[in-house]
């Protein structure tokens, strides 16, 4: 796997395992399990993020509810058919689980480099806050892609709203969970949870290559 494939999707989460660890599927003899990790924000609120972990990362002991860990890996997506519809599911995919959790690190950080695959959706809130939703296609090994919903605010929202489909972006931010109410019909609704990247920084086009070049040099000499 080349450098770009290893580094175009990098996630680090530090938090508490908050649900039972359950088996989901097996690929070429490797078993995968799912749980959730609860990550605190500086505001005191928490994000509860789905987590997928291989049995090879739990050789010493299975993850346990209430355990504090640092997870390093990628933010991935896959489609699941529900009835006649296809639903995009998102999960933190662990490449390493560090126990006990690291201290003094950013508890929720993500860097992804991908391509705008739908026209950005720009809007303002009733309080005049500017928001822009962008869906990024992030390449993965074996000709796969992850589709990552991103949300931009303020100046970033204005900057990105006219970007064309196919434009390459590098964004940094954090993974967040958000509860919303879905209307299912007259007088019928239910609460659902959305997962997305709250974006702090954006680079476009040639500036991405400059940033990655500096990063590779820093890693080489560190």
PDB file of C-alpha atoms in Angstrom:
ATOM      1  CA  UNK A   1       0.000   0.000   0.000  1.00  0.00           C
ATOM      2  CA  UNK A   2       1.476   3.393  -0.993  1.00  0.00           C
ATOM      3  CA  UNK A   3       1.946   6.448   1.203  1.00  0.00           C
ATOM      4  CA  UNK A   4      -1.184   8.198  -0.049  1.00  0.00           C
ATOM      5  CA  UNK A   5      -3.424   5.212   0.712  1.00  0.00           C
ATOM      6  CA  UNK A   6      -1.986   4.975   4.222  1.00  0.00           C
ATOM      7  CA  UNK A   7      -2.355   8.668   4.976  1.00  0.00           C
ATOM      8  CA  UNK A   8      -5.450   9.974   3.204  1.00  0.00           C
ATOM      9  CA  UNK A   9      -7.684   8.834   6.089  1.00  0.00           C
ATOM     10  CA  UNK A  10      -6.255   9.060   9.604  1.00  0.00           C
ATOM     11  CA  UNK A  11      -8.350   8.981  12.745  1.00  0.00           C
ATOM     12  CA  UNK A  12      -7.431   9.107  16.426  1.00  0.00           C
ATOM     13  CA  UNK A  13      -9.997   8.762  19.225  1.00  0.00           C
ATOM     14  CA  UNK A  14      -9.455   8.653  22.973  1.00  0.00           C
ATOM     15  CA  UNK A  15     -12.434   7.770  25.106  1.00  0.00           C
ATOM     16  CA  UNK A  16     -14.461   5.131  26.917  1.00  0.00           C
ATOM     17  CA  UNK A  17     -15.913   1.910  25.498  1.00  0.00           C
ATOM     18  CA  UNK A  18     -19.619   2.478  26.044  1.00  0.00           C
ATOM     19  CA  UNK A  19     -21.478  -0.618  24.772  1.00  0.00           C
ATOM     20  CA  UNK A  20     -21.027  -4.408  24.646  1.00  0.00           C
ATOM     21  CA  UNK A  21     -18.509  -5.753  22.119  1.00  0.00           C
ATOM     22  CA  UNK A  22     -20.399  -7.966  19.659  1.00  0.00           C
ATOM     23  CA  UNK A  23     -19.300 -10.103  16.697  1.00  0.00           C
ATOM     24  CA  UNK A  24     -20.350  -8.796  13.274  1.00  0.00           C
ATOM     25  CA  UNK A  25     -18.546 -10.679  10.485  1.00  0.00           C
ATOM     26  CA  UNK A  26     -15.462 -12.611   9.387  1.00  0.00           C
ATOM     27  CA  UNK A  27     -13.114 -11.960   6.446  1.00  0.00           C
ATOM     28  CA  UNK A  28     -10.429 -14.509   5.471  1.00  0.00           C
ATOM     29  CA  UNK A  29     -10.342 -15.970   8.953  1.00  0.00           C
ATOM     30  CA  UNK A  30     -10.209 -12.585  10.698  1.00  0.00           C
ATOM     31  CA  UNK A  31     -13.164 -11.829  12.984  1.00  0.00           C
ATOM     32  CA  UNK A  32     -14.520  -8.315  13.428  1.00  0.00           C
ATOM     33  CA  UNK A  33     -16.470  -6.900  16.347  1.00  0.00           C
ATOM     34  CA  UNK A  34     -18.429  -3.695  16.895  1.00  0.00           C
ATOM     35  CA  UNK A  35     -18.955  -1.472  19.899  1.00  0.00           C
ATOM     36  CA  UNK A  36     -19.121   2.265  20.565  1.00  0.00           C
ATOM     37  CA  UNK A  37     -16.591   4.703  21.999  1.00  0.00           C
ATOM     38  CA  UNK A  38     -17.684   7.766  23.957  1.00  0.00           C
ATOM     39  CA  UNK A  39     -15.430  10.777  23.369  1.00  0.00           C
ATOM     40  CA  UNK A  40     -15.734  13.961  25.417  1.00  0.00           C
ATOM     41  CA  UNK A  41     -15.686  17.408  23.828  1.00  0.00           C
ATOM     42  CA  UNK A  42     -14.119  20.457  25.476  1.00  0.00           C
ATOM     43  CA  UNK A  43     -17.668  21.750  25.991  1.00  0.00           C
ATOM     44  CA  UNK A  44     -18.460  18.762  28.213  1.00  0.00           C
ATOM     45  CA  UNK A  45     -20.763  17.168  25.636  1.00  0.00           C
ATOM     46  CA  UNK A  46     -19.901  13.718  24.302  1.00  0.00           C
ATOM     47  CA  UNK A  47     -19.844  12.045  20.899  1.00  0.00           C
ATOM     48  CA  UNK A  48     -20.768   8.360  20.801  1.00  0.00           C
ATOM     49  CA  UNK A  49     -19.088   6.850  17.752  1.00  0.00           C
ATOM     50  CA  UNK A  50     -19.467   3.314  16.296  1.00  0.00           C
ATOM     51  CA  UNK A  51     -16.208   1.350  16.466  1.00  0.00           C
ATOM     52  CA  UNK A  52     -15.100  -1.728  14.503  1.00  0.00           C
ATOM     53  CA  UNK A  53     -12.234  -3.797  15.943  1.00  0.00           C
ATOM     54  CA  UNK A  54     -10.477  -6.940  14.693  1.00  0.00           C
ATOM     55  CA  UNK A  55      -9.931  -9.886  17.014  1.00  0.00           C
ATOM     56  CA  UNK A  56      -6.207  -9.517  16.243  1.00  0.00           C
ATOM     57  CA  UNK A  57      -6.194  -6.273  18.218  1.00  0.00           C
ATOM     58  CA  UNK A  58      -7.747  -7.990  21.236  1.00  0.00           C
ATOM     59  CA  UNK A  59      -5.387 -10.935  21.603  1.00  0.00           C
ATOM     60  CA  UNK A  60      -4.400 -10.036  25.155  1.00  0.00           C
ATOM     61  CA  UNK A  61      -7.926  -9.282  26.368  1.00  0.00           C
ATOM     62  CA  UNK A  62     -11.274  -8.282  24.825  1.00  0.00           C
ATOM     63  CA  UNK A  63     -12.373  -4.680  25.115  1.00  0.00           C
ATOM     64  CA  UNK A  64     -14.689  -4.098  28.056  1.00  0.00           C
ATOM     65  CA  UNK A  65     -17.415  -1.557  28.733  1.00  0.00           C
ATOM     66  CA  UNK A  66     -16.020   1.305  30.781  1.00  0.00           C
ATOM     67  CA  UNK A  67     -12.445   0.763  29.585  1.00  0.00           C
ATOM     68  CA  UNK A  68     -10.551   3.876  28.496  1.00  0.00           C
ATOM     69  CA  UNK A  69      -8.561   3.423  25.287  1.00  0.00           C
ATOM     70  CA  UNK A  70      -6.955   5.300  22.420  1.00  0.00           C
ATOM     71  CA  UNK A  71      -7.945   4.051  18.964  1.00  0.00           C
ATOM     72  CA  UNK A  72      -5.962   4.884  15.852  1.00  0.00           C
ATOM     73  CA  UNK A  73      -7.303   3.986  12.432  1.00  0.00           C
ATOM     74  CA  UNK A  74      -9.678   5.309   9.780  1.00  0.00           C
ATOM     75  CA  UNK A  75     -13.223   6.664   9.472  1.00  0.00           C
ATOM     76  CA  UNK A  76     -14.956   4.307   7.049  1.00  0.00           C
ATOM     77  CA  UNK A  77     -18.327   3.823   5.394  1.00  0.00           C
ATOM     78  CA  UNK A  78     -20.294   0.923   3.971  1.00  0.00           C
ATOM     79  CA  UNK A  79     -23.759   0.508   2.502  1.00  0.00           C
ATOM     80  CA  UNK A  80     -26.386  -1.645   4.182  1.00  0.00           C
ATOM     81  CA  UNK A  81     -29.672  -2.568   2.536  1.00  0.00           C
ATOM     82  CA  UNK A  82     -32.646  -1.839   4.794  1.00  0.00           C
ATOM     83  CA  UNK A  83     -35.883  -2.888   3.139  1.00  0.00           C
ATOM     84  CA  UNK A  84     -35.753  -1.464  -0.390  1.00  0.00           C
ATOM     85  CA  UNK A  85     -33.317   1.313   0.503  1.00  0.00           C
ATOM     86  CA  UNK A  86     -29.544   1.471   0.830  1.00  0.00           C
ATOM     87  CA  UNK A  87     -28.283   3.175   3.993  1.00  0.00           C
ATOM     88  CA  UNK A  88     -24.783   4.633   4.432  1.00  0.00           C
ATOM     89  CA  UNK A  89     -23.271   3.458   7.715  1.00  0.00           C
ATOM     90  CA  UNK A  90     -20.165   5.025   9.229  1.00  0.00           C
ATOM     91  CA  UNK A  91     -17.697   3.569  11.711  1.00  0.00           C
ATOM     92  CA  UNK A  92     -14.296   4.176  13.233  1.00  0.00           C
ATOM     93  CA  UNK A  93     -12.159   1.279  11.958  1.00  0.00           C
ATOM     94  CA  UNK A  94      -9.363   0.449  14.399  1.00  0.00           C
ATOM     95  CA  UNK A  95      -5.843  -0.240  13.145  1.00  0.00           C
ATOM     96  CA  UNK A  96      -4.393  -0.033  16.639  1.00  0.00           C
ATOM     97  CA  UNK A  97      -5.859  -0.025  20.144  1.00  0.00           C
ATOM     98  CA  UNK A  98      -3.674   1.513  22.831  1.00  0.00           C
ATOM     99  CA  UNK A  99      -4.259   0.511  26.454  1.00  0.00           C
ATOM    100  CA  UNK A 100      -4.300   2.326  28.767  1.00  0.00           C
ATOM    101  CA  UNK A 101      -5.476   5.405  26.907  1.00  0.00           C
ATOM    102  CA  UNK A 102      -2.916   8.048  25.984  1.00  0.00           C
ATOM    103  CA  UNK A 103      -2.887  11.171  28.145  1.00  0.00           C
ATOM    104  CA  UNK A 104      -2.483  14.716  26.872  1.00  0.00           C
ATOM    105  CA  UNK A 105      -3.457  14.021  23.245  1.00  0.00           C
ATOM    106  CA  UNK A 106      -6.273  15.428  21.139  1.00  0.00           C
ATOM    107  CA  UNK A 107      -9.139  13.021  21.971  1.00  0.00           C
ATOM    108  CA  UNK A 108     -10.824  13.345  18.579  1.00  0.00           C
ATOM    109  CA  UNK A 109      -8.890  14.171  15.419  1.00  0.00           C
ATOM    110  CA  UNK A 110      -9.365  13.195  11.786  1.00  0.00           C
ATOM    111  CA  UNK A 111      -7.559  13.987   8.530  1.00  0.00           C
ATOM    112  CA  UNK A 112      -9.057  12.900   5.206  1.00  0.00           C
ATOM    113  CA  UNK A 113      -8.139  13.633   1.615  1.00  0.00           C
ATOM    114  CA  UNK A 114     -10.841  12.964  -0.962  1.00  0.00           C
ATOM    115  CA  UNK A 115     -13.013  14.239  -3.805  1.00  0.00           C
ATOM    116  CA  UNK A 116     -16.306  16.114  -3.683  1.00  0.00           C
ATOM    117  CA  UNK A 117     -18.828  13.626  -5.066  1.00  0.00           C
ATOM    118  CA  UNK A 118     -22.068  15.633  -4.758  1.00  0.00           C
ATOM    119  CA  UNK A 119     -22.759  19.361  -5.105  1.00  0.00           C
ATOM    120  CA  UNK A 120     -22.178  21.089  -1.728  1.00  0.00           C
ATOM    121  CA  UNK A 121     -25.361  22.070   0.127  1.00  0.00           C
ATOM    122  CA  UNK A 122     -25.145  25.565   1.627  1.00  0.00           C
ATOM    123  CA  UNK A 123     -27.670  26.990   4.078  1.00  0.00           C
ATOM    124  CA  UNK A 124     -28.054  29.368   6.999  1.00  0.00           C
ATOM    125  CA  UNK A 125     -29.675  28.702  10.363  1.00  0.00           C
ATOM    126  CA  UNK A 126     -32.429  30.887  11.847  1.00  0.00           C
ATOM    127  CA  UNK A 127     -29.604  32.546  13.817  1.00  0.00           C
ATOM    128  CA  UNK A 128     -27.764  33.351  10.533  1.00  0.00           C
ATOM    129  CA  UNK A 129     -25.023  30.786  11.080  1.00  0.00           C
ATOM    130  CA  UNK A 130     -23.621  29.593   7.736  1.00  0.00           C
ATOM    131  CA  UNK A 131     -23.337  25.829   7.145  1.00  0.00           C
ATOM    132  CA  UNK A 132     -22.250  23.770   4.146  1.00  0.00           C
ATOM    133  CA  UNK A 133     -22.595  19.979   3.832  1.00  0.00           C
ATOM    134  CA  UNK A 134     -20.097  18.149   1.614  1.00  0.00           C
ATOM    135  CA  UNK A 135     -19.782  14.441   0.807  1.00  0.00           C
ATOM    136  CA  UNK A 136     -16.195  13.333   0.169  1.00  0.00           C
ATOM    137  CA  UNK A 137     -15.164  10.129  -1.617  1.00  0.00           C
ATOM    138  CA  UNK A 138     -11.929   8.954   0.025  1.00  0.00           C
ATOM    139  CA  UNK A 139      -9.951   6.280  -1.814  1.00  0.00           C
ATOM    140  CA  UNK A 140      -8.983   3.097   0.000  1.00  0.00           C
ATOM    141  CA  UNK A 141      -6.891   0.093  -1.020  1.00  0.00           C
ATOM    142  CA  UNK A 142      -8.289  -2.618  -3.330  1.00  0.00           C
ATOM    143  CA  UNK A 143     -10.263  -0.082  -5.411  1.00  0.00           C
ATOM    144  CA  UNK A 144     -12.637   0.770  -2.574  1.00  0.00           C
ATOM    145  CA  UNK A 145     -13.817   4.177  -1.404  1.00  0.00           C
ATOM    146  CA  UNK A 146     -15.285   5.591   1.774  1.00  0.00           C
ATOM    147  CA  UNK A 147     -17.988   8.251   1.552  1.00  0.00           C
ATOM    148  CA  UNK A 148     -17.517  10.717   4.372  1.00  0.00           C
ATOM    149  CA  UNK A 149     -20.123  13.409   5.203  1.00  0.00           C
ATOM    150  CA  UNK A 150     -18.457  16.670   6.243  1.00  0.00           C
ATOM    151  CA  UNK A 151     -19.958  19.829   7.686  1.00  0.00           C
ATOM    152  CA  UNK A 152     -18.298  23.246   7.294  1.00  0.00           C
ATOM    153  CA  UNK A 153     -19.105  26.399   9.241  1.00  0.00           C
ATOM    154  CA  UNK A 154     -18.829  30.140   8.684  1.00  0.00           C
ATOM    155  CA  UNK A 155     -15.915  31.160   6.475  1.00  0.00           C
ATOM    156  CA  UNK A 156     -15.224  27.532   5.502  1.00  0.00           C
ATOM    157  CA  UNK A 157     -18.867  27.148   4.429  1.00  0.00           C
ATOM    158  CA  UNK A 158     -18.658  30.237   2.198  1.00  0.00           C
ATOM    159  CA  UNK A 159     -15.347  29.072   0.755  1.00  0.00           C
ATOM    160  CA  UNK A 160     -16.568  25.604  -0.191  1.00  0.00           C
ATOM    161  CA  UNK A 161     -20.152  26.255  -1.360  1.00  0.00           C
ATOM    162  CA  UNK A 162     -19.225  26.859  -5.031  1.00  0.00           C
ATOM    163  CA  UNK A 163     -16.623  24.061  -5.293  1.00  0.00           C
ATOM    164  CA  UNK A 164     -17.363  21.713  -8.218  1.00  0.00           C
ATOM    165  CA  UNK A 165     -17.911  17.972  -8.028  1.00  0.00           C
ATOM    166  CA  UNK A 166     -14.547  16.248  -8.515  1.00  0.00           C
ATOM    167  CA  UNK A 167     -12.522  18.885  -6.635  1.00  0.00           C
ATOM    168  CA  UNK A 168      -9.900  17.353  -4.362  1.00  0.00           C
ATOM    169  CA  UNK A 169      -9.953  18.448  -0.716  1.00  0.00           C
ATOM    170  CA  UNK A 170      -7.858  17.765   2.350  1.00  0.00           C
ATOM    171  CA  UNK A 171      -9.754  18.448   5.569  1.00  0.00           C
ATOM    172  CA  UNK A 172      -8.996  18.155   9.258  1.00  0.00           C
ATOM    173  CA  UNK A 173     -11.493  18.133  12.079  1.00  0.00           C
ATOM    174  CA  UNK A 174     -13.293  15.755  14.410  1.00  0.00           C
ATOM    175  CA  UNK A 175     -15.924  13.042  14.142  1.00  0.00           C
ATOM    176  CA  UNK A 176     -19.178  14.012  15.791  1.00  0.00           C
ATOM    177  CA  UNK A 177     -22.498  12.350  16.504  1.00  0.00           C
ATOM    178  CA  UNK A 178     -25.701  14.342  16.204  1.00  0.00           C
ATOM    179  CA  UNK A 179     -29.229  13.389  17.241  1.00  0.00           C
ATOM    180  CA  UNK A 180     -32.011  14.609  14.949  1.00  0.00           C
ATOM    181  CA  UNK A 181     -35.731  13.975  14.496  1.00  0.00           C
ATOM    182  CA  UNK A 182     -36.828  12.209  11.292  1.00  0.00           C
ATOM    183  CA  UNK A 183     -40.398  12.771  10.121  1.00  0.00           C
ATOM    184  CA  UNK A 184     -41.847   9.458   8.904  1.00  0.00           C
ATOM    185  CA  UNK A 185     -45.371  10.664   8.142  1.00  0.00           C
ATOM    186  CA  UNK A 186     -48.226  12.636   9.570  1.00  0.00           C
ATOM    187  CA  UNK A 187     -47.750  12.823  13.347  1.00  0.00           C
ATOM    188  CA  UNK A 188     -45.060  10.114  13.150  1.00  0.00           C
ATOM    189  CA  UNK A 189     -41.392  10.770  13.832  1.00  0.00           C
ATOM    190  CA  UNK A 190     -38.380   9.146  15.443  1.00  0.00           C
ATOM    191  CA  UNK A 191     -35.009  10.175  16.791  1.00  0.00           C
ATOM    192  CA  UNK A 192     -31.979   9.124  14.749  1.00  0.00           C
ATOM    193  CA  UNK A 193     -28.230   9.655  15.014  1.00  0.00           C
ATOM    194  CA  UNK A 194     -26.058  11.100  12.247  1.00  0.00           C
ATOM    195  CA  UNK A 195     -22.267  10.877  12.120  1.00  0.00           C
ATOM    196  CA  UNK A 196     -20.177  13.452  10.293  1.00  0.00           C
ATOM    197  CA  UNK A 197     -16.875  15.301  10.270  1.00  0.00           C
ATOM    198  CA  UNK A 198     -16.957  18.771  11.769  1.00  0.00           C
ATOM    199  CA  UNK A 199     -14.278  20.489   9.669  1.00  0.00           C
ATOM    200  CA  UNK A 200     -11.728  22.902  11.130  1.00  0.00           C
ATOM    201  CA  UNK A 201      -9.310  23.322   8.209  1.00  0.00           C
ATOM    202  CA  UNK A 202      -9.483  22.882   4.423  1.00  0.00           C
ATOM    203  CA  UNK A 203      -6.826  22.701   1.721  1.00  0.00           C
ATOM    204  CA  UNK A 204      -7.561  22.490  -2.019  1.00  0.00           C
ATOM    205  CA  UNK A 205      -5.613  21.220  -5.032  1.00  0.00           C
ATOM    206  CA  UNK A 206      -1.877  21.978  -5.149  1.00  0.00           C
ATOM    207  CA  UNK A 207      -1.766  23.070  -1.523  1.00  0.00           C
ATOM    208  CA  UNK A 208      -2.551  19.477  -0.532  1.00  0.00           C
ATOM    209  CA  UNK A 209       0.617  18.202  -2.192  1.00  0.00           C
ATOM    210  CA  UNK A 210       2.695  20.895  -0.516  1.00  0.00           C
ATOM    211  CA  UNK A 211       1.306  19.991   2.913  1.00  0.00           C
ATOM    212  CA  UNK A 212       1.783  16.239   2.424  1.00  0.00           C
ATOM    213  CA  UNK A 213       5.333  16.782   1.160  1.00  0.00           C
ATOM    214  CA  UNK A 214       6.224  18.750   4.302  1.00  0.00           C
ATOM    215  CA  UNK A 215       4.573  16.069   6.438  1.00  0.00           C
ATOM    216  CA  UNK A 216       6.532  13.233   4.791  1.00  0.00           C
ATOM    217  CA  UNK A 217       9.793  15.126   5.304  1.00  0.00           C
ATOM    218  CA  UNK A 218       8.984  15.737   8.953  1.00  0.00           C
ATOM    219  CA  UNK A 219       8.240  12.034   9.484  1.00  0.00           C
ATOM    220  CA  UNK A 220      11.463  11.022   7.698  1.00  0.00           C
ATOM    221  CA  UNK A 221      13.668  13.224   9.895  1.00  0.00           C
ATOM    222  CA  UNK A 222      11.836  12.613  13.190  1.00  0.00           C
TER     223      UNK A 222
END
